[in-house]
Amino acid sequence: MYNQTIIDETKQMVRSKLLNEGSGHDWYHIERVWKTALNLAEKEKANRFIVELAALLHDLIDDKIVSNKNEAVKEVLYWLEGAGVSSSDSEKILEIIENISFKGGNNKRLHTIEEQVVQDADRLDAIGAIGIARCFAYAGSKGTPIFDPEVSVRETMTEEEYRKGKSSAVHHFYEKLFKLKDLMNTKAAREVAEERHKFMEDYLTQFFNEWEGQ
């Protein structure tokens, strides 16, 4: 059953945790994903309550920003239980937030429309103008260079290699961002992704022109 109080309290909790996060996974990223997921859920007739909570909570267990994923999962489940979310809905929400990450292209196929909507919303925020800004913000937070012409683009990689292998912010465009357009699950997301993908292509054309001193 939809409960606006649970949504509002979850928004405040997540905002307090991630407001000043510096890697591009801050509260404003969450807020954008939540709004996009709502729009997609309406178009795709997904369960709004499940989609909203999953979108709001999706980064609280991400190993890019938490040191202990198992503890983070327990905290999310504790929050959902305390908020009055049913065990069946909590299970659906947890399944979404555990499975939507890119993970070097090694993530599993999603089966429910709610999973697909939240994943699409998250991926849309990784491309386009904001996606570019987030890419460089994350690279900077990890001490990764803007570009290293002596490093090769990795075509395939394990999740471990994706997380810890040598790369650069610009390499990330080829290793992940340019792949996302064709990995969108829903028609509504694919339409948005086309324009954002083109913007990234134009950006890198300009980037490499300037890199060569043109």
PDB file of C-alpha atoms in Angstrom:
ATOM      1  CA  MET A   1       0.000   0.000   0.000  1.00  0.00           C
ATOM      2  CA  TYR A   2       1.320   3.449  -0.935  1.00  0.00           C
ATOM      3  CA  ASN A   3       2.324   5.552   2.069  1.00  0.00           C
ATOM      4  CA  GLN A   4       3.513   9.130   1.541  1.00  0.00           C
ATOM      5  CA  THR A   5       4.802   9.416   5.109  1.00  0.00           C
ATOM      6  CA  ILE A   6       7.233   6.539   4.526  1.00  0.00           C
ATOM      7  CA  ILE A   7       8.457   8.200   1.331  1.00  0.00           C
ATOM      8  CA  ASP A   8       8.925  11.572   3.032  1.00  0.00           C
ATOM      9  CA  GLU A   9      10.767  10.116   6.023  1.00  0.00           C
ATOM     10  CA  THR A  10      13.011   8.063   3.745  1.00  0.00           C
ATOM     11  CA  LYS A  11      13.861  11.167   1.716  1.00  0.00           C
ATOM     12  CA  GLN A  12      14.918  13.009   4.863  1.00  0.00           C
ATOM     13  CA  MET A  13      17.001  10.071   6.108  1.00  0.00           C
ATOM     14  CA  VAL A  14      18.851   9.626   2.808  1.00  0.00           C
ATOM     15  CA  ARG A  15      19.367  13.378   2.459  1.00  0.00           C
ATOM     16  CA  SER A  16      21.006  13.531   5.888  1.00  0.00           C
ATOM     17  CA  LYS A  17      23.372  10.695   4.974  1.00  0.00           C
ATOM     18  CA  LEU A  18      24.413  11.800   1.484  1.00  0.00           C
ATOM     19  CA  LEU A  19      24.021  15.587   1.324  1.00  0.00           C
ATOM     20  CA  ASN A  20      27.768  16.311   1.312  1.00  0.00           C
ATOM     21  CA  GLU A  21      28.981  13.131  -0.404  1.00  0.00           C
ATOM     22  CA  GLY A  22      31.745  14.148  -2.809  1.00  0.00           C
ATOM     23  CA  SER A  23      31.983  11.448  -5.467  1.00  0.00           C
ATOM     24  CA  GLY A  24      28.872  12.267  -7.491  1.00  0.00           C
ATOM     25  CA  HIS A  25      26.618   9.981  -5.453  1.00  0.00           C
ATOM     26  CA  ASP A  26      25.242  12.743  -3.254  1.00  0.00           C
ATOM     27  CA  TRP A  27      21.667  13.573  -2.261  1.00  0.00           C
ATOM     28  CA  TYR A  28      21.079  15.569  -5.432  1.00  0.00           C
ATOM     29  CA  HIS A  29      21.964  12.513  -7.531  1.00  0.00           C
ATOM     30  CA  ILE A  30      19.454  10.520  -5.496  1.00  0.00           C
ATOM     31  CA  GLU A  31      16.821  13.221  -5.932  1.00  0.00           C
ATOM     32  CA  ARG A  32      17.298  13.293  -9.710  1.00  0.00           C
ATOM     33  CA  VAL A  33      17.107   9.498  -9.948  1.00  0.00           C
ATOM     34  CA  TRP A  34      13.967   9.509  -7.794  1.00  0.00           C
ATOM     35  CA  LYS A  35      12.253  12.112 -10.000  1.00  0.00           C
ATOM     36  CA  THR A  36      13.265  10.335 -13.199  1.00  0.00           C
ATOM     37  CA  ALA A  37      12.145   6.988 -11.804  1.00  0.00           C
ATOM     38  CA  LEU A  38       8.755   8.473 -10.957  1.00  0.00           C
ATOM     39  CA  ASN A  39       8.326   9.688 -14.530  1.00  0.00           C
ATOM     40  CA  LEU A  40       9.363   6.320 -15.953  1.00  0.00           C
ATOM     41  CA  ALA A  41       7.149   4.435 -13.496  1.00  0.00           C
ATOM     42  CA  GLU A  42       4.116   6.388 -14.643  1.00  0.00           C
ATOM     43  CA  LYS A  43       4.849   5.721 -18.313  1.00  0.00           C
ATOM     44  CA  GLU A  44       5.653   2.040 -17.762  1.00  0.00           C
ATOM     45  CA  LYS A  45       2.846   1.348 -15.239  1.00  0.00           C
ATOM     46  CA  ALA A  46       5.271   0.224 -12.515  1.00  0.00           C
ATOM     47  CA  ASN A  47       4.518   0.026  -8.783  1.00  0.00           C
ATOM     48  CA  ARG A  48       5.198   3.583  -7.678  1.00  0.00           C
ATOM     49  CA  PHE A  49       5.820   2.826  -4.001  1.00  0.00           C
ATOM     50  CA  ILE A  50       8.442   0.166  -4.730  1.00  0.00           C
ATOM     51  CA  VAL A  51      10.100   2.345  -7.367  1.00  0.00           C
ATOM     52  CA  GLU A  52      10.249   5.421  -5.138  1.00  0.00           C
ATOM     53  CA  LEU A  53      11.783   3.648  -2.159  1.00  0.00           C
ATOM     54  CA  ALA A  54      14.281   1.738  -4.284  1.00  0.00           C
ATOM     55  CA  ALA A  55      15.333   4.915  -6.087  1.00  0.00           C
ATOM     56  CA  LEU A  56      15.791   6.754  -2.789  1.00  0.00           C
ATOM     57  CA  LEU A  57      17.761   3.934  -1.147  1.00  0.00           C
ATOM     58  CA  HIS A  58      19.750   2.604  -4.113  1.00  0.00           C
ATOM     59  CA  ASP A  59      23.156   4.062  -3.205  1.00  0.00           C
ATOM     60  CA  LEU A  60      23.089   3.329   0.517  1.00  0.00           C
ATOM     61  CA  ILE A  61      24.547  -0.136  -0.083  1.00  0.00           C
ATOM     62  CA  ASP A  62      26.855   0.766  -2.989  1.00  0.00           C
ATOM     63  CA  ASP A  63      30.421  -0.341  -2.284  1.00  0.00           C
ATOM     64  CA  LYS A  64      31.680   2.794  -4.029  1.00  0.00           C
ATOM     65  CA  ILE A  65      30.542   4.831  -1.030  1.00  0.00           C
ATOM     66  CA  VAL A  66      30.126   2.387   1.882  1.00  0.00           C
ATOM     67  CA  SER A  67      32.957   0.481   3.525  1.00  0.00           C
ATOM     68  CA  ASN A  68      30.897  -2.519   4.652  1.00  0.00           C
ATOM     69  CA  LYS A  69      28.141  -3.556   2.261  1.00  0.00           C
ATOM     70  CA  ASN A  70      26.738  -6.277   4.518  1.00  0.00           C
ATOM     71  CA  GLU A  71      26.265  -3.812   7.360  1.00  0.00           C
ATOM     72  CA  ALA A  72      24.746  -1.304   4.948  1.00  0.00           C
ATOM     73  CA  VAL A  73      22.208  -3.892   3.777  1.00  0.00           C
ATOM     74  CA  LYS A  74      21.236  -4.605   7.389  1.00  0.00           C
ATOM     75  CA  GLU A  75      20.766  -0.881   8.015  1.00  0.00           C
ATOM     76  CA  VAL A  76      18.486  -0.516   4.989  1.00  0.00           C
ATOM     77  CA  LEU A  77      16.380  -3.506   6.069  1.00  0.00           C
ATOM     78  CA  TYR A  78      16.209  -2.131   9.609  1.00  0.00           C
ATOM     79  CA  TRP A  79      15.026   1.211   8.244  1.00  0.00           C
ATOM     80  CA  LEU A  80      12.340  -0.372   6.068  1.00  0.00           C
ATOM     81  CA  GLU A  81      11.087  -2.526   8.923  1.00  0.00           C
ATOM     82  CA  GLY A  82      11.002   0.428  11.296  1.00  0.00           C
ATOM     83  CA  ALA A  83       9.175   2.537   8.720  1.00  0.00           C
ATOM     84  CA  GLY A  84       6.442  -0.085   8.466  1.00  0.00           C
ATOM     85  CA  VAL A  85       7.235  -1.461   5.006  1.00  0.00           C
ATOM     86  CA  SER A  86       5.971  -5.026   4.573  1.00  0.00           C
ATOM     87  CA  SER A  87       8.509  -7.828   4.379  1.00  0.00           C
ATOM     88  CA  SER A  88       7.435  -8.664   0.816  1.00  0.00           C
ATOM     89  CA  ASP A  89       7.903  -5.059  -0.342  1.00  0.00           C
ATOM     90  CA  SER A  90      11.231  -4.814   1.524  1.00  0.00           C
ATOM     91  CA  GLU A  91      12.419  -7.926  -0.288  1.00  0.00           C
ATOM     92  CA  LYS A  92      11.512  -6.416  -3.659  1.00  0.00           C
ATOM     93  CA  ILE A  93      13.233  -3.126  -2.814  1.00  0.00           C
ATOM     94  CA  LEU A  94      16.411  -4.842  -1.633  1.00  0.00           C
ATOM     95  CA  GLU A  95      16.527  -7.002  -4.755  1.00  0.00           C
ATOM     96  CA  ILE A  96      16.400  -3.843  -6.882  1.00  0.00           C
ATOM     97  CA  ILE A  97      19.135  -1.960  -5.067  1.00  0.00           C
ATOM     98  CA  GLU A  98      21.405  -5.016  -5.004  1.00  0.00           C
ATOM     99  CA  ASN A  99      21.102  -5.691  -8.730  1.00  0.00           C
ATOM    100  CA  ILE A 100      20.929  -2.424 -10.682  1.00  0.00           C
ATOM    101  CA  SER A 101      24.617  -1.439 -10.553  1.00  0.00           C
ATOM    102  CA  PHE A 102      26.703  -1.639 -13.762  1.00  0.00           C
ATOM    103  CA  LYS A 103      29.559  -3.658 -12.136  1.00  0.00           C
ATOM    104  CA  GLY A 104      31.734  -3.602 -15.210  1.00  0.00           C
ATOM    105  CA  GLY A 105      28.880  -4.916 -17.338  1.00  0.00           C
ATOM    106  CA  ASN A 106      28.589  -8.058 -15.200  1.00  0.00           C
ATOM    107  CA  ASN A 107      25.195  -7.379 -13.649  1.00  0.00           C
ATOM    108  CA  LYS A 108      22.399  -9.896 -14.086  1.00  0.00           C
ATOM    109  CA  ARG A 109      19.266  -9.580 -16.192  1.00  0.00           C
ATOM    110  CA  LEU A 110      16.400  -7.767 -14.484  1.00  0.00           C
ATOM    111  CA  HIS A 111      12.933  -9.286 -14.633  1.00  0.00           C
ATOM    112  CA  THR A 112      10.471  -6.860 -13.030  1.00  0.00           C
ATOM    113  CA  ILE A 113       9.447  -3.511 -14.475  1.00  0.00           C
ATOM    114  CA  GLU A 114      10.272  -1.876 -11.127  1.00  0.00           C
ATOM    115  CA  GLU A 115      13.876  -3.092 -11.330  1.00  0.00           C
ATOM    116  CA  GLN A 116      14.133  -1.914 -14.924  1.00  0.00           C
ATOM    117  CA  VAL A 117      12.694   1.531 -14.184  1.00  0.00           C
ATOM    118  CA  VAL A 118      15.043   2.245 -11.273  1.00  0.00           C
ATOM    119  CA  GLN A 119      18.061   0.985 -13.200  1.00  0.00           C
ATOM    120  CA  ASP A 120      17.156   3.149 -16.192  1.00  0.00           C
ATOM    121  CA  ALA A 121      16.712   6.215 -13.993  1.00  0.00           C
ATOM    122  CA  ASP A 122      20.099   5.645 -12.357  1.00  0.00           C
ATOM    123  CA  ARG A 123      21.786   5.095 -15.708  1.00  0.00           C
ATOM    124  CA  LEU A 124      20.239   8.202 -17.249  1.00  0.00           C
ATOM    125  CA  ASP A 125      21.905  10.253 -14.512  1.00  0.00           C
ATOM    126  CA  ALA A 126      25.248   8.727 -15.556  1.00  0.00           C
ATOM    127  CA  ILE A 127      25.081  10.142 -19.102  1.00  0.00           C
ATOM    128  CA  GLY A 128      24.624  13.554 -20.681  1.00  0.00           C
ATOM    129  CA  ALA A 129      25.845  16.826 -19.174  1.00  0.00           C
ATOM    130  CA  ILE A 130      25.366  15.763 -15.568  1.00  0.00           C
ATOM    131  CA  GLY A 131      26.824  12.346 -16.313  1.00  0.00           C
ATOM    132  CA  ILE A 132      30.001  14.008 -17.594  1.00  0.00           C
ATOM    133  CA  ALA A 133      30.239  16.156 -14.462  1.00  0.00           C
ATOM    134  CA  ARG A 134      29.706  13.126 -12.228  1.00  0.00           C
ATOM    135  CA  CYS A 135      32.318  11.113 -14.124  1.00  0.00           C
ATOM    136  CA  PHE A 136      35.018  13.694 -13.448  1.00  0.00           C
ATOM    137  CA  ALA A 137      33.844  14.267  -9.864  1.00  0.00           C
ATOM    138  CA  TYR A 138      34.133  10.547  -9.114  1.00  0.00           C
ATOM    139  CA  ALA A 139      37.536  10.269 -10.806  1.00  0.00           C
ATOM    140  CA  GLY A 140      38.803  13.209  -8.778  1.00  0.00           C
ATOM    141  CA  SER A 141      37.507  11.728  -5.533  1.00  0.00           C
ATOM    142  CA  LYS A 142      39.492   8.534  -6.232  1.00  0.00           C
ATOM    143  CA  GLY A 143      42.666  10.228  -7.476  1.00  0.00           C
ATOM    144  CA  THR A 144      42.091   8.971 -11.029  1.00  0.00           C
ATOM    145  CA  PRO A 145      43.547  11.148 -13.833  1.00  0.00           C
ATOM    146  CA  ILE A 146      41.398  13.063 -16.317  1.00  0.00           C
ATOM    147  CA  PHE A 147      43.020  11.170 -19.206  1.00  0.00           C
ATOM    148  CA  ASP A 148      46.050   8.939 -19.695  1.00  0.00           C
ATOM    149  CA  PRO A 149      46.816   8.311 -23.391  1.00  0.00           C
ATOM    150  CA  GLU A 150      49.116   5.409 -22.491  1.00  0.00           C
ATOM    151  CA  VAL A 151      46.318   3.378 -20.907  1.00  0.00           C
ATOM    152  CA  SER A 152      44.206   1.112 -23.118  1.00  0.00           C
ATOM    153  CA  VAL A 153      40.424   0.975 -23.029  1.00  0.00           C
ATOM    154  CA  ARG A 154      39.307  -2.259 -21.346  1.00  0.00           C
ATOM    155  CA  GLU A 155      36.751  -4.056 -23.497  1.00  0.00           C
ATOM    156  CA  THR A 156      35.873  -6.744 -20.952  1.00  0.00           C
ATOM    157  CA  MET A 157      36.658  -6.872 -17.261  1.00  0.00           C
ATOM    158  CA  THR A 158      35.645  -8.534 -14.037  1.00  0.00           C
ATOM    159  CA  GLU A 159      33.863  -6.517 -11.374  1.00  0.00           C
ATOM    160  CA  GLU A 160      37.145  -6.403  -9.426  1.00  0.00           C
ATOM    161  CA  GLU A 161      39.033  -5.077 -12.468  1.00  0.00           C
ATOM    162  CA  TYR A 162      36.293  -2.537 -13.128  1.00  0.00           C
ATOM    163  CA  ARG A 163      36.509  -1.214  -9.583  1.00  0.00           C
ATOM    164  CA  LYS A 164      40.295  -1.267  -9.089  1.00  0.00           C
ATOM    165  CA  GLY A 165      42.043  -1.490 -12.473  1.00  0.00           C
ATOM    166  CA  LYS A 166      44.020   1.356 -14.013  1.00  0.00           C
ATOM    167  CA  SER A 167      41.882   3.753 -15.994  1.00  0.00           C
ATOM    168  CA  SER A 168      40.992   7.441 -16.397  1.00  0.00           C
ATOM    169  CA  ALA A 169      37.873   9.595 -16.434  1.00  0.00           C
ATOM    170  CA  VAL A 170      37.869   9.715 -20.238  1.00  0.00           C
ATOM    171  CA  HIS A 171      38.394   5.948 -20.461  1.00  0.00           C
ATOM    172  CA  HIS A 172      35.242   5.582 -18.349  1.00  0.00           C
ATOM    173  CA  PHE A 173      33.228   7.001 -21.250  1.00  0.00           C
ATOM    174  CA  TYR A 174      34.256   4.021 -23.391  1.00  0.00           C
ATOM    175  CA  GLU A 175      34.199   1.429 -20.619  1.00  0.00           C
ATOM    176  CA  LYS A 176      30.740   2.320 -19.325  1.00  0.00           C
ATOM    177  CA  LEU A 177      28.994   5.557 -20.310  1.00  0.00           C
ATOM    178  CA  PHE A 178      28.803   4.986 -24.066  1.00  0.00           C
ATOM    179  CA  LYS A 179      27.400   1.501 -23.440  1.00  0.00           C
ATOM    180  CA  LEU A 180      24.443   2.663 -21.390  1.00  0.00           C
ATOM    181  CA  LYS A 181      22.259   3.916 -24.246  1.00  0.00           C
ATOM    182  CA  ASP A 182      21.893   0.396 -25.618  1.00  0.00           C
ATOM    183  CA  LEU A 183      21.399  -1.103 -22.163  1.00  0.00           C
ATOM    184  CA  MET A 184      18.281   0.880 -21.282  1.00  0.00           C
ATOM    185  CA  ASN A 185      15.359  -1.381 -20.446  1.00  0.00           C
ATOM    186  CA  THR A 186      12.379   0.836 -21.236  1.00  0.00           C
ATOM    187  CA  LYS A 187      11.278   2.694 -24.343  1.00  0.00           C
ATOM    188  CA  ALA A 188      10.857   5.927 -22.373  1.00  0.00           C
ATOM    189  CA  ALA A 189      14.438   5.774 -21.098  1.00  0.00           C
ATOM    190  CA  ARG A 190      15.870   4.918 -24.515  1.00  0.00           C
ATOM    191  CA  GLU A 191      14.342   8.075 -25.957  1.00  0.00           C
ATOM    192  CA  VAL A 192      16.028  10.264 -23.327  1.00  0.00           C
ATOM    193  CA  ALA A 193      19.303   8.366 -23.625  1.00  0.00           C
ATOM    194  CA  GLU A 194      19.689   9.084 -27.348  1.00  0.00           C
ATOM    195  CA  GLU A 195      20.069  12.840 -26.843  1.00  0.00           C
ATOM    196  CA  ARG A 196      22.346  12.508 -23.816  1.00  0.00           C
ATOM    197  CA  HIS A 197      24.553  10.001 -25.635  1.00  0.00           C
ATOM    198  CA  LYS A 198      24.999  12.407 -28.555  1.00  0.00           C
ATOM    199  CA  PHE A 199      25.971  15.187 -26.136  1.00  0.00           C
ATOM    200  CA  MET A 200      28.754  13.008 -24.695  1.00  0.00           C
ATOM    201  CA  GLU A 201      30.062  12.207 -28.175  1.00  0.00           C
ATOM    202  CA  ASP A 202      30.191  15.911 -29.035  1.00  0.00           C
ATOM    203  CA  TYR A 203      31.920  16.648 -25.727  1.00  0.00           C
ATOM    204  CA  LEU A 204      34.701  14.133 -26.344  1.00  0.00           C
ATOM    205  CA  THR A 205      35.223  15.454 -29.874  1.00  0.00           C
ATOM    206  CA  GLN A 206      35.875  18.875 -28.356  1.00  0.00           C
ATOM    207  CA  PHE A 207      37.962  17.347 -25.548  1.00  0.00           C
ATOM    208  CA  PHE A 208      40.352  15.585 -27.932  1.00  0.00           C
ATOM    209  CA  ASN A 209      40.625  18.657 -30.168  1.00  0.00           C
ATOM    210  CA  GLU A 210      41.756  20.673 -27.168  1.00  0.00           C
ATOM    211  CA  TRP A 211      44.008  17.818 -25.976  1.00  0.00           C
ATOM    212  CA  GLU A 212      45.884  18.068 -29.272  1.00  0.00           C
ATOM    213  CA  GLY A 213      46.176  21.828 -28.916  1.00  0.00           C
ATOM    214  CA  GLN A 214      43.665  22.717 -31.617  1.00  0.00           C
TER     215      GLN A 214
END
